[in-house]
Every structure is written in C-alpha cells, then in structure tokens.
mmCIF file of C-alpha atoms and ligand atoms in Angstrom:
data_model
loop_
_atom_site.group_PDB
_atom_site.id
_atom_site.type_symbol
_atom_site.label_atom_id
_atom_site.label_comp_id
_atom_site.label_asym_id
_atom_site.label_seq_id
_atom_site.Cartn_x
_atom_site.Cartn_y
_atom_site.Cartn_z
ATOM 1 C CA UNK A 1 7.432 -10.981 2.713
ATOM 2 C CA UNK A 2 5.107 -7.868 2.469
ATOM 3 C CA UNK A 3 1.635 -7.754 0.734
ATOM 4 C CA UNK A 4 0.251 -4.313 0.466
ATOM 5 C CA UNK A 5 -2.751 -4.229 -1.299
ATOM 6 C CA UNK A 6 -4.186 -0.877 -3.313
ATOM 7 C CA UNK A 7 -6.985 1.105 -2.029
ATOM 8 C CA UNK A 8 -7.938 1.096 -5.487
ATOM 9 C CA UNK A 9 -7.589 -3.062 -5.447
ATOM 10 C CA UNK A 10 -9.964 -3.242 -2.675
ATOM 11 C CA UNK A 11 -12.644 -0.366 -2.873
ATOM 12 C CA UNK A 12 -14.092 1.401 -5.402
ATOM 13 C CA UNK A 13 -12.544 4.476 -5.599
ATOM 14 C CA UNK A 14 -14.946 6.762 -6.981
ATOM 15 C CA UNK A 15 -17.557 5.576 -4.457
ATOM 16 C CA UNK A 16 -17.420 6.951 -1.139
ATOM 17 C CA UNK A 17 -17.045 4.918 1.774
ATOM 18 C CA UNK A 18 -17.916 1.510 -0.488
ATOM 19 C CA UNK A 19 -15.858 -1.607 -0.070
ATOM 20 C CA UNK A 20 -15.617 -3.742 -3.039
ATOM 21 C CA UNK A 21 -16.414 -6.825 -0.765
ATOM 22 C CA UNK A 22 -16.064 -9.926 -3.679
ATOM 23 C CA UNK A 23 -12.163 -8.714 -3.968
ATOM 24 C CA UNK A 24 -11.652 -8.535 -0.990
ATOM 25 C CA UNK A 25 -13.088 -11.752 -0.366
ATOM 26 C CA UNK A 26 -11.304 -13.537 -3.705
ATOM 27 C CA UNK A 27 -7.403 -12.177 -2.298
ATOM 28 C CA UNK A 28 -8.233 -13.764 1.086
ATOM 29 C CA UNK A 29 -8.852 -16.659 -0.719
ATOM 30 C CA UNK A 30 -5.494 -15.898 -2.611
ATOM 31 C CA UNK A 31 -3.870 -15.084 0.308
ATOM 32 C CA UNK A 32 -4.994 -18.076 2.080
ATOM 33 C CA UNK A 33 -3.921 -20.885 -0.079
ATOM 34 C CA UNK A 34 -0.435 -19.112 -1.291
ATOM 35 C CA UNK A 35 0.346 -19.989 1.812
ATOM 36 C CA UNK A 36 3.225 -17.615 2.754
ATOM 37 C CA UNK A 37 4.773 -17.022 6.236
ATOM 38 C CA UNK A 38 6.345 -14.605 7.844
ATOM 39 C CA UNK A 39 3.935 -12.444 5.354
ATOM 40 C CA UNK A 40 2.859 -9.063 6.565
ATOM 41 C CA UNK A 41 0.318 -7.105 4.671
ATOM 42 C CA UNK A 42 -0.791 -3.756 3.802
ATOM 43 C CA UNK A 43 -3.860 -2.100 2.362
ATOM 44 C CA UNK A 44 -4.459 1.262 1.767
ATOM 45 C CA UNK A 45 -7.274 3.712 1.850
ATOM 46 C CA UNK A 46 -9.162 4.180 -1.189
ATOM 47 C CA UNK A 47 -12.622 6.103 -0.601
ATOM 48 C CA UNK A 48 -12.459 5.158 3.113
ATOM 49 C CA UNK A 49 -9.050 7.210 3.630
ATOM 50 C CA UNK A 50 -8.915 9.392 1.477
ATOM 51 C CA UNK A 51 -11.997 11.341 0.610
ATOM 52 C CA UNK A 52 -12.174 12.390 4.863
ATOM 53 C CA UNK A 53 -8.133 13.063 4.834
ATOM 54 C CA UNK A 54 -9.025 15.551 1.826
ATOM 55 C CA UNK A 55 -11.674 17.291 3.194
ATOM 56 C CA UNK A 56 -9.033 17.888 6.044
ATOM 57 C CA UNK A 57 -6.970 18.552 4.430
ATOM 58 C CA UNK A 58 -4.745 15.957 7.508
ATOM 59 C CA UNK A 59 -1.770 15.702 4.988
ATOM 60 C CA UNK A 60 -1.179 18.964 5.420
ATOM 61 C CA UNK A 61 -0.732 19.174 8.824
ATOM 62 C CA UNK A 62 -2.421 21.263 11.805
ATOM 63 C CA UNK A 63 -3.591 24.813 10.803
ATOM 64 C CA UNK A 64 -6.702 24.945 12.080
ATOM 65 C CA UNK A 65 -8.052 23.498 15.179
ATOM 66 C CA UNK A 66 -11.477 21.714 13.244
ATOM 67 C CA UNK A 67 -9.260 19.852 11.986
ATOM 68 C CA UNK A 68 -8.908 17.104 14.773
ATOM 69 C CA UNK A 69 -12.340 16.317 14.678
ATOM 70 C CA UNK A 70 -11.232 14.987 10.818
ATOM 71 C CA UNK A 71 -8.346 13.161 12.349
ATOM 72 C CA UNK A 72 -10.559 10.831 14.294
ATOM 73 C CA UNK A 73 -12.968 10.774 11.496
ATOM 74 C CA UNK A 74 -9.971 9.248 9.127
ATOM 75 C CA UNK A 75 -8.684 6.934 11.236
ATOM 76 C CA UNK A 76 -11.947 5.680 11.999
ATOM 77 C CA UNK A 77 -12.893 5.709 8.687
ATOM 78 C CA UNK A 78 -9.359 3.202 7.997
ATOM 79 C CA UNK A 79 -10.136 1.167 10.861
ATOM 80 C CA UNK A 80 -13.912 0.025 9.455
ATOM 81 C CA UNK A 81 -12.229 -0.826 6.091
ATOM 82 C CA UNK A 82 -9.681 -2.635 7.692
ATOM 83 C CA UNK A 83 -12.010 -4.429 10.357
ATOM 84 C CA UNK A 84 -13.593 -6.178 6.649
ATOM 85 C CA UNK A 85 -10.378 -6.996 5.137
ATOM 86 C CA UNK A 86 -8.581 -8.254 8.686
ATOM 87 C CA UNK A 87 -12.561 -10.199 9.128
ATOM 88 C CA UNK A 88 -12.576 -12.306 6.162
ATOM 89 C CA UNK A 89 -8.875 -13.114 6.708
ATOM 90 C CA UNK A 90 -9.393 -14.809 10.404
ATOM 91 C CA UNK A 91 -13.274 -16.444 8.432
ATOM 92 C CA UNK A 92 -10.530 -17.830 6.329
ATOM 93 C CA UNK A 93 -8.379 -18.937 9.467
ATOM 94 C CA UNK A 94 -5.793 -16.460 8.799
ATOM 95 C CA UNK A 95 -4.151 -15.098 12.498
ATOM 96 C CA UNK A 96 -4.594 -11.698 11.082
ATOM 97 C CA UNK A 97 -4.242 -8.760 13.864
ATOM 98 C CA UNK A 98 -4.043 -4.777 12.612
ATOM 99 C CA UNK A 99 -1.571 -2.971 13.357
ATOM 100 C CA UNK A 100 -2.967 1.010 13.536
ATOM 101 C CA UNK A 101 0.262 3.309 12.249
ATOM 102 C CA UNK A 102 -1.215 5.798 14.059
ATOM 103 C CA UNK A 103 -0.594 3.825 17.651
ATOM 104 C CA UNK A 104 2.918 2.955 16.274
ATOM 105 C CA UNK A 105 4.531 5.265 14.146
ATOM 106 C CA UNK A 106 5.230 8.986 14.615
ATOM 107 C CA UNK A 107 6.340 10.963 11.445
ATOM 108 C CA UNK A 108 8.776 14.287 10.655
ATOM 109 C CA UNK A 109 7.438 15.904 8.090
ATOM 110 C CA UNK A 110 5.448 13.159 6.437
ATOM 111 C CA UNK A 111 8.387 10.852 6.801
ATOM 112 C CA UNK A 112 8.899 7.665 9.747
ATOM 113 C CA UNK A 113 10.655 9.200 12.367
ATOM 114 C CA UNK A 114 10.484 6.696 15.160
ATOM 115 C CA UNK A 115 8.274 2.773 14.132
ATOM 116 C CA UNK A 116 7.636 1.002 17.402
ATOM 117 C CA UNK A 117 8.361 -2.750 15.890
ATOM 118 C CA UNK A 118 8.397 -5.218 19.015
ATOM 119 C CA UNK A 119 5.078 -5.871 19.113
ATOM 120 C CA UNK A 120 4.872 -6.507 15.450
ATOM 121 C CA UNK A 121 8.279 -8.645 15.384
ATOM 122 C CA UNK A 122 6.744 -10.751 17.891
ATOM 123 C CA UNK A 123 3.620 -11.011 15.901
ATOM 124 C CA UNK A 124 5.568 -12.401 12.874
ATOM 125 C CA UNK A 125 7.601 -14.835 15.662
ATOM 126 C CA UNK A 126 4.382 -16.342 16.651
ATOM 127 C CA UNK A 127 3.324 -16.842 12.906
ATOM 128 C CA UNK A 128 0.068 -13.799 13.704
ATOM 129 C CA UNK A 129 -0.001 -12.429 9.856
ATOM 130 C CA UNK A 130 0.329 -8.515 10.677
ATOM 131 C CA UNK A 131 -2.511 -5.998 8.842
ATOM 132 C CA UNK A 132 -0.946 -2.428 8.771
ATOM 133 C CA UNK A 133 -2.524 0.234 6.634
ATOM 134 C CA UNK A 134 -2.335 4.334 5.285
ATOM 135 C CA UNK A 135 -3.176 6.134 8.279
ATOM 136 C CA UNK A 136 -3.831 9.713 9.937
ATOM 137 C CA UNK A 137 -0.605 9.733 11.934
ATOM 138 C CA UNK A 138 1.167 12.297 14.585
ATOM 139 C CA UNK A 139 4.240 14.256 13.610
ATOM 140 C CA UNK A 140 6.702 16.290 14.909
ATOM 141 C CA UNK A 141 6.945 18.776 13.361
ATOM 142 C CA UNK A 142 3.523 19.308 12.065
ATOM 143 C CA UNK A 143 1.778 17.915 14.198
ATOM 144 C CA UNK A 144 -0.581 14.959 12.737
ATOM 145 C CA UNK A 145 -0.695 13.912 8.739
ATOM 146 C CA UNK A 146 -1.481 11.095 6.584
ATOM 147 C CA UNK A 147 0.814 7.589 6.209
ATOM 148 C CA UNK A 148 1.004 6.331 2.884
ATOM 149 C CA UNK A 149 0.751 2.748 2.973
ATOM 150 C CA UNK A 150 3.273 2.639 -0.025
ATOM 151 C CA UNK A 151 5.810 4.278 2.652
ATOM 152 C CA UNK A 152 4.976 1.834 5.418
ATOM 153 C CA UNK A 153 6.105 -1.239 3.301
ATOM 154 C CA UNK A 154 8.813 0.355 1.829
ATOM 155 C CA UNK A 155 10.214 1.492 5.438
ATOM 156 C CA UNK A 156 8.575 -2.143 6.896
ATOM 157 C CA UNK A 157 10.675 -4.182 3.856
ATOM 158 C CA UNK A 158 14.065 -2.298 5.077
ATOM 159 C CA UNK A 159 13.996 -2.724 8.625
ATOM 160 C CA UNK A 160 13.181 -6.284 8.004
ATOM 161 C CA UNK A 161 15.124 -7.238 5.083
ATOM 162 C CA UNK A 162 12.377 -8.280 2.803
ATOM 163 C CA UNK A 163 12.528 -10.518 0.211
ATOM 164 C CA UNK A 164 10.551 -9.087 -1.859
ATOM 165 C CA UNK A 165 7.537 -6.515 -2.254
ATOM 166 C CA UNK A 166 4.510 -6.292 -3.536
ATOM 167 C CA UNK A 167 2.215 -4.293 -5.188
ATOM 168 C CA UNK A 168 -1.596 -4.758 -5.305
ATOM 169 C CA UNK A 169 -3.066 -2.309 -7.631
ATOM 170 C CA UNK A 170 -5.978 -1.712 -10.306
ATOM 171 C CA UNK A 171 -3.651 -1.480 -13.375
ATOM 172 C CA UNK A 172 -1.165 -4.222 -14.655
ATOM 173 C CA UNK A 173 2.452 -1.859 -14.027
ATOM 174 C CA UNK A 174 4.424 0.128 -15.197
ATOM 175 C CA UNK A 175 4.185 1.157 -19.082
ATOM 176 C CA UNK A 176 7.029 3.741 -21.300
ATOM 177 C CA UNK A 177 4.583 6.476 -20.891
ATOM 178 C CA UNK A 178 0.613 6.821 -20.283
ATOM 179 C CA UNK A 179 -1.137 4.055 -22.645
ATOM 180 C CA UNK A 180 -4.641 5.900 -22.490
ATOM 181 C CA UNK A 181 -3.290 9.266 -24.635
ATOM 182 C CA UNK A 182 0.194 7.045 -26.078
ATOM 183 C CA UNK A 183 0.291 5.083 -28.686
ATOM 184 C CA UNK A 184 4.109 4.449 -28.237
ATOM 185 C CA UNK A 185 2.993 3.360 -24.770
ATOM 186 C CA UNK A 186 4.552 -0.365 -23.824
ATOM 187 C CA UNK A 187 4.351 -2.328 -20.734
ATOM 188 C CA UNK A 188 7.603 -2.390 -18.477
ATOM 189 C CA UNK A 189 7.163 -6.315 -17.503
ATOM 190 C CA UNK A 190 11.412 -5.558 -16.511
ATOM 191 C CA UNK A 191 13.214 -2.338 -15.713
ATOM 192 C CA UNK A 192 15.928 -1.725 -13.524
ATOM 193 C CA UNK A 193 15.950 1.044 -11.106
ATOM 194 C CA UNK A 194 18.725 3.098 -13.340
ATOM 195 C CA UNK A 195 15.964 2.780 -16.304
ATOM 196 C CA UNK A 196 13.179 3.612 -13.911
ATOM 197 C CA UNK A 197 14.513 7.134 -12.412
ATOM 198 C CA UNK A 198 15.342 7.577 -16.336
ATOM 199 C CA UNK A 199 11.459 7.104 -16.382
ATOM 200 C CA UNK A 200 10.240 8.714 -13.171
ATOM 201 C CA UNK A 201 8.762 11.921 -14.684
ATOM 202 C CA UNK A 202 6.563 10.096 -17.707
ATOM 203 C CA UNK A 203 4.601 7.141 -15.592
ATOM 204 C CA UNK A 204 1.525 8.501 -15.808
ATOM 205 C CA UNK A 205 -0.958 10.566 -12.808
ATOM 206 C CA UNK A 206 -4.366 8.839 -11.843
ATOM 207 C CA UNK A 207 -6.600 11.128 -11.410
ATOM 208 C CA UNK A 208 -8.994 10.029 -8.725
ATOM 209 C CA UNK A 209 -8.985 11.508 -5.007
ATOM 210 C CA UNK A 210 -5.836 10.685 -3.937
ATOM 211 C CA UNK A 211 -3.871 12.541 -0.698
ATOM 212 C CA UNK A 212 -0.463 10.470 -1.327
ATOM 213 C CA UNK A 213 0.244 10.955 -4.856
ATOM 214 C CA UNK A 214 -1.159 7.967 -7.363
ATOM 215 C CA UNK A 215 1.685 5.683 -8.815
ATOM 216 C CA UNK A 216 4.952 8.448 -9.270
ATOM 217 C CA UNK A 217 4.509 8.341 -5.460
ATOM 218 C CA UNK A 218 4.128 5.340 -4.835
ATOM 219 C CA UNK A 219 7.042 4.759 -7.325
ATOM 220 C CA UNK A 220 9.322 6.789 -5.518
ATOM 221 C CA UNK A 221 8.541 5.967 -1.814
ATOM 222 C CA UNK A 222 9.379 2.019 -3.399
ATOM 223 C CA UNK A 223 13.096 2.724 -4.626
ATOM 224 C CA UNK A 224 14.429 3.356 -1.256
ATOM 225 C CA UNK A 225 13.342 -0.770 -1.121
ATOM 226 C CA UNK A 226 14.734 -1.558 -4.035
ATOM 227 C CA UNK A 227 19.035 -0.059 -3.493
ATOM 228 C CA UNK A 228 18.444 -1.829 -0.222
ATOM 229 C CA UNK A 229 18.261 -5.132 -2.467
ATOM 230 C CA UNK A 230 14.466 -5.785 -2.174
ATOM 231 C CA UNK A 231 12.676 -6.547 -5.256
ATOM 232 C CA UNK A 232 9.268 -5.135 -6.094
ATOM 233 C CA UNK A 233 6.453 -6.467 -8.212
ATOM 234 C CA UNK A 234 3.590 -4.157 -9.108
ATOM 235 C CA UNK A 235 0.888 -6.566 -10.301
ATOM 236 C CA UNK A 236 -3.103 -6.269 -10.889
ATOM 237 C CA UNK A 237 -4.877 -7.346 -8.280
ATOM 238 C CA UNK A 238 -8.188 -6.825 -9.663
ATOM 239 C CA UNK A 239 -7.377 -9.781 -11.853
ATOM 240 C CA UNK A 240 -7.923 -13.399 -10.037
ATOM 241 C CA UNK A 241 -5.333 -15.327 -8.887
ATOM 242 C CA UNK A 242 -1.606 -12.536 -9.847
ATOM 243 C CA UNK A 243 -1.710 -11.754 -6.302
ATOM 244 C CA UNK A 244 -1.293 -15.628 -5.899
ATOM 245 C CA UNK A 245 1.127 -15.939 -8.223
ATOM 246 C CA UNK A 246 2.956 -13.460 -6.979
ATOM 247 C CA UNK A 247 3.004 -14.949 -3.227
ATOM 248 C CA UNK A 248 4.197 -18.034 -4.978
ATOM 249 C CA UNK A 249 7.168 -16.405 -6.477
ATOM 250 C CA UNK A 250 5.231 -17.751 -9.953
ATOM 251 C CA UNK A 251 5.318 -15.800 -13.509
ATOM 252 C CA UNK A 252 2.829 -13.332 -13.441
ATOM 253 C CA UNK A 253 1.840 -10.117 -15.680
ATOM 254 C CA UNK A 254 3.486 -7.132 -13.766
ATOM 255 C CA UNK A 255 6.387 -5.007 -13.784
ATOM 256 C CA UNK A 256 9.196 -6.341 -11.489
ATOM 257 C CA UNK A 257 11.572 -3.501 -10.343
ATOM 258 C CA UNK A 258 15.036 -5.207 -9.091
ATOM 259 C CA UNK A 259 18.571 -3.034 -7.811
ATOM 260 C CA UNK A 260 20.607 -4.429 -11.381
HETATM 261 C C1 IPE B 1 -3.632 5.786 3.020
HETATM 262 O O1 IPE B 1 -2.835 5.079 2.110
HETATM 263 C C2 IPE B 1 -4.133 6.314 4.132
HETATM 264 C C3 IPE B 1 -4.917 7.387 4.006
HETATM 265 C C4 IPE B 1 -6.122 8.318 3.181
HETATM 266 C C5 IPE B 1 -6.312 7.710 5.644
HETATM 267 P P1 IPE B 1 -2.219 4.588 0.765
HETATM 268 O O2 IPE B 1 -1.671 5.961 0.381
HETATM 269 O O3 IPE B 1 -1.702 3.660 0.741
HETATM 270 O O4 IPE B 1 -3.787 4.640 0.069
HETATM 271 P P2 IPE B 1 -3.585 3.658 -1.942
HETATM 272 O O5 IPE B 1 -3.289 2.672 -1.769
HETATM 273 O O6 IPE B 1 -3.509 5.185 -2.615
HETATM 274 O O7 IPE B 1 -5.798 3.688 -1.201
#
C-alpha cells in the first residue's frame, strides 16, 4: 500500500520551515496502529521544500549557475523535514528508512525517466518502511527540476502493482465545484475516472506557494495509476483517525477514485 502525506498535513504551509510536529506524531501513531505491510510512505514539501524551490526556480530547470546552490538548499530542506518524519517512525519502533528521490531517480522534462528500485524492493522484502519525499532531482533534458510526491506515489503504485493509494491532505476530498465560492458545490464520496475527467478543470486551486501545482495537478498525476486499476482515496489527514481508517480499509470520509 502507498500512503502520501501532503506537505499541508505535516507542516504549517504559510510559515517557512515550520513542521507540524504534533500532526507528525499523531500520524505516525496512526500508521503504527494500522500495522499495514508492505507500506511505502511518501511525504510532500509543504513549508520546507516549496519556498526554497520557488525562490531558485528549481522546477523550471537550469537557466543560471546561481540555481545550483538552490538545488542543494531545496534538497536539504526536504531532508530536515524527512528526518523529523523518519525519527518519529523509528521512535515508535517502525523500521523506517529514507529513500531520497534525488539519489535514485532521473527525470526527463519533469517526468520520471529512470528509477533504481533495487534497494527499495529489497527493503520491502525485509520489512522496512521506505520513506520517500518530493525532492529536487536531476533531469536529462533540463538538468534539474522538482519531482512531486504525487508523481512518485503514482509511479510507484503502477510499477509495484499497489493495492491502493491513500492521499492525506488538509481538505476532506474533492467537491463538484469550489466550496468556498460556489454554493452548489457538493462533496464527492466516490467518483469514477470518466466522471473525474469531466470534472477535472473545475477542481479548486490552492492559493499558497506550491511549485508542483496544487489539487488539479495532484489529480492529473494520480489518473494513470487509477487507469491501471489502483484505487485512490483522498482523505483529510489533519483529522484524527482518518489515515488509520484509510490504511485499515475502513469506512472514512473522503473521496474514492476508481477506474469504474
Ligand atoms: C514537493 O513535493 C517537494 C519540493 C518542493 C521539494 P510535493 O509537491 O509532493 O509537496 P506537497 O505535498 O504539495 O507539499
């Protein structure tokens, strides 16, 4: 199973370099109690990766040598957040291990081109919980870019034939329109791929600094995995027990996306 914890669920997105330590600890406990194996955890950047990546235009590729230090800073910011997550998991007795995308992936114009999965697969076989994260990565066309955690989960789910993808964010799921501006907006509990594609352009855009594109981009990234038969459920990870329930396959408030 694959679990993505969005940066919005584990950091305070509006304040640079601010982890939500309480949320991280609670989520780690939920992961522990759910006791799902094999599991891969992927987390986002939130207030760690995004502001630095944006400052140095890392997602636009190499245009100026001054960006090189920005690439280092972006990756380093992500390792700080990742350390907090991995430390919390280990403190709960979970054998978590960080797998930096920057060391095993090369993209081509932003899309994963090569991914060395040997170590990751061996880790799963041995009962480790690999923890990946959205990262600054090298790119064969544009020299470097930002790889989102969403592209990572989708790609991993497809190549490892995952049972399910759980996406933990700071909203309950998808609506038929933006609930903040449209009174007719309805919450979507279940949606098929065809219905989703019809609705895609209407899904509301987040306003905070997000170099990897917010909810519409998230959906776009997940569609290939759903097309291949991996169901996706989007839940609010800031509400206690949602991640636990989703991991256990229990009923939970959220948006389930299925092929048909
Ligand atoms: C972004 O990852 C990582 C960096 C900016 C380095 P994501 O795109 O998966 O992060 P969130 O979940 O939107 O914060």
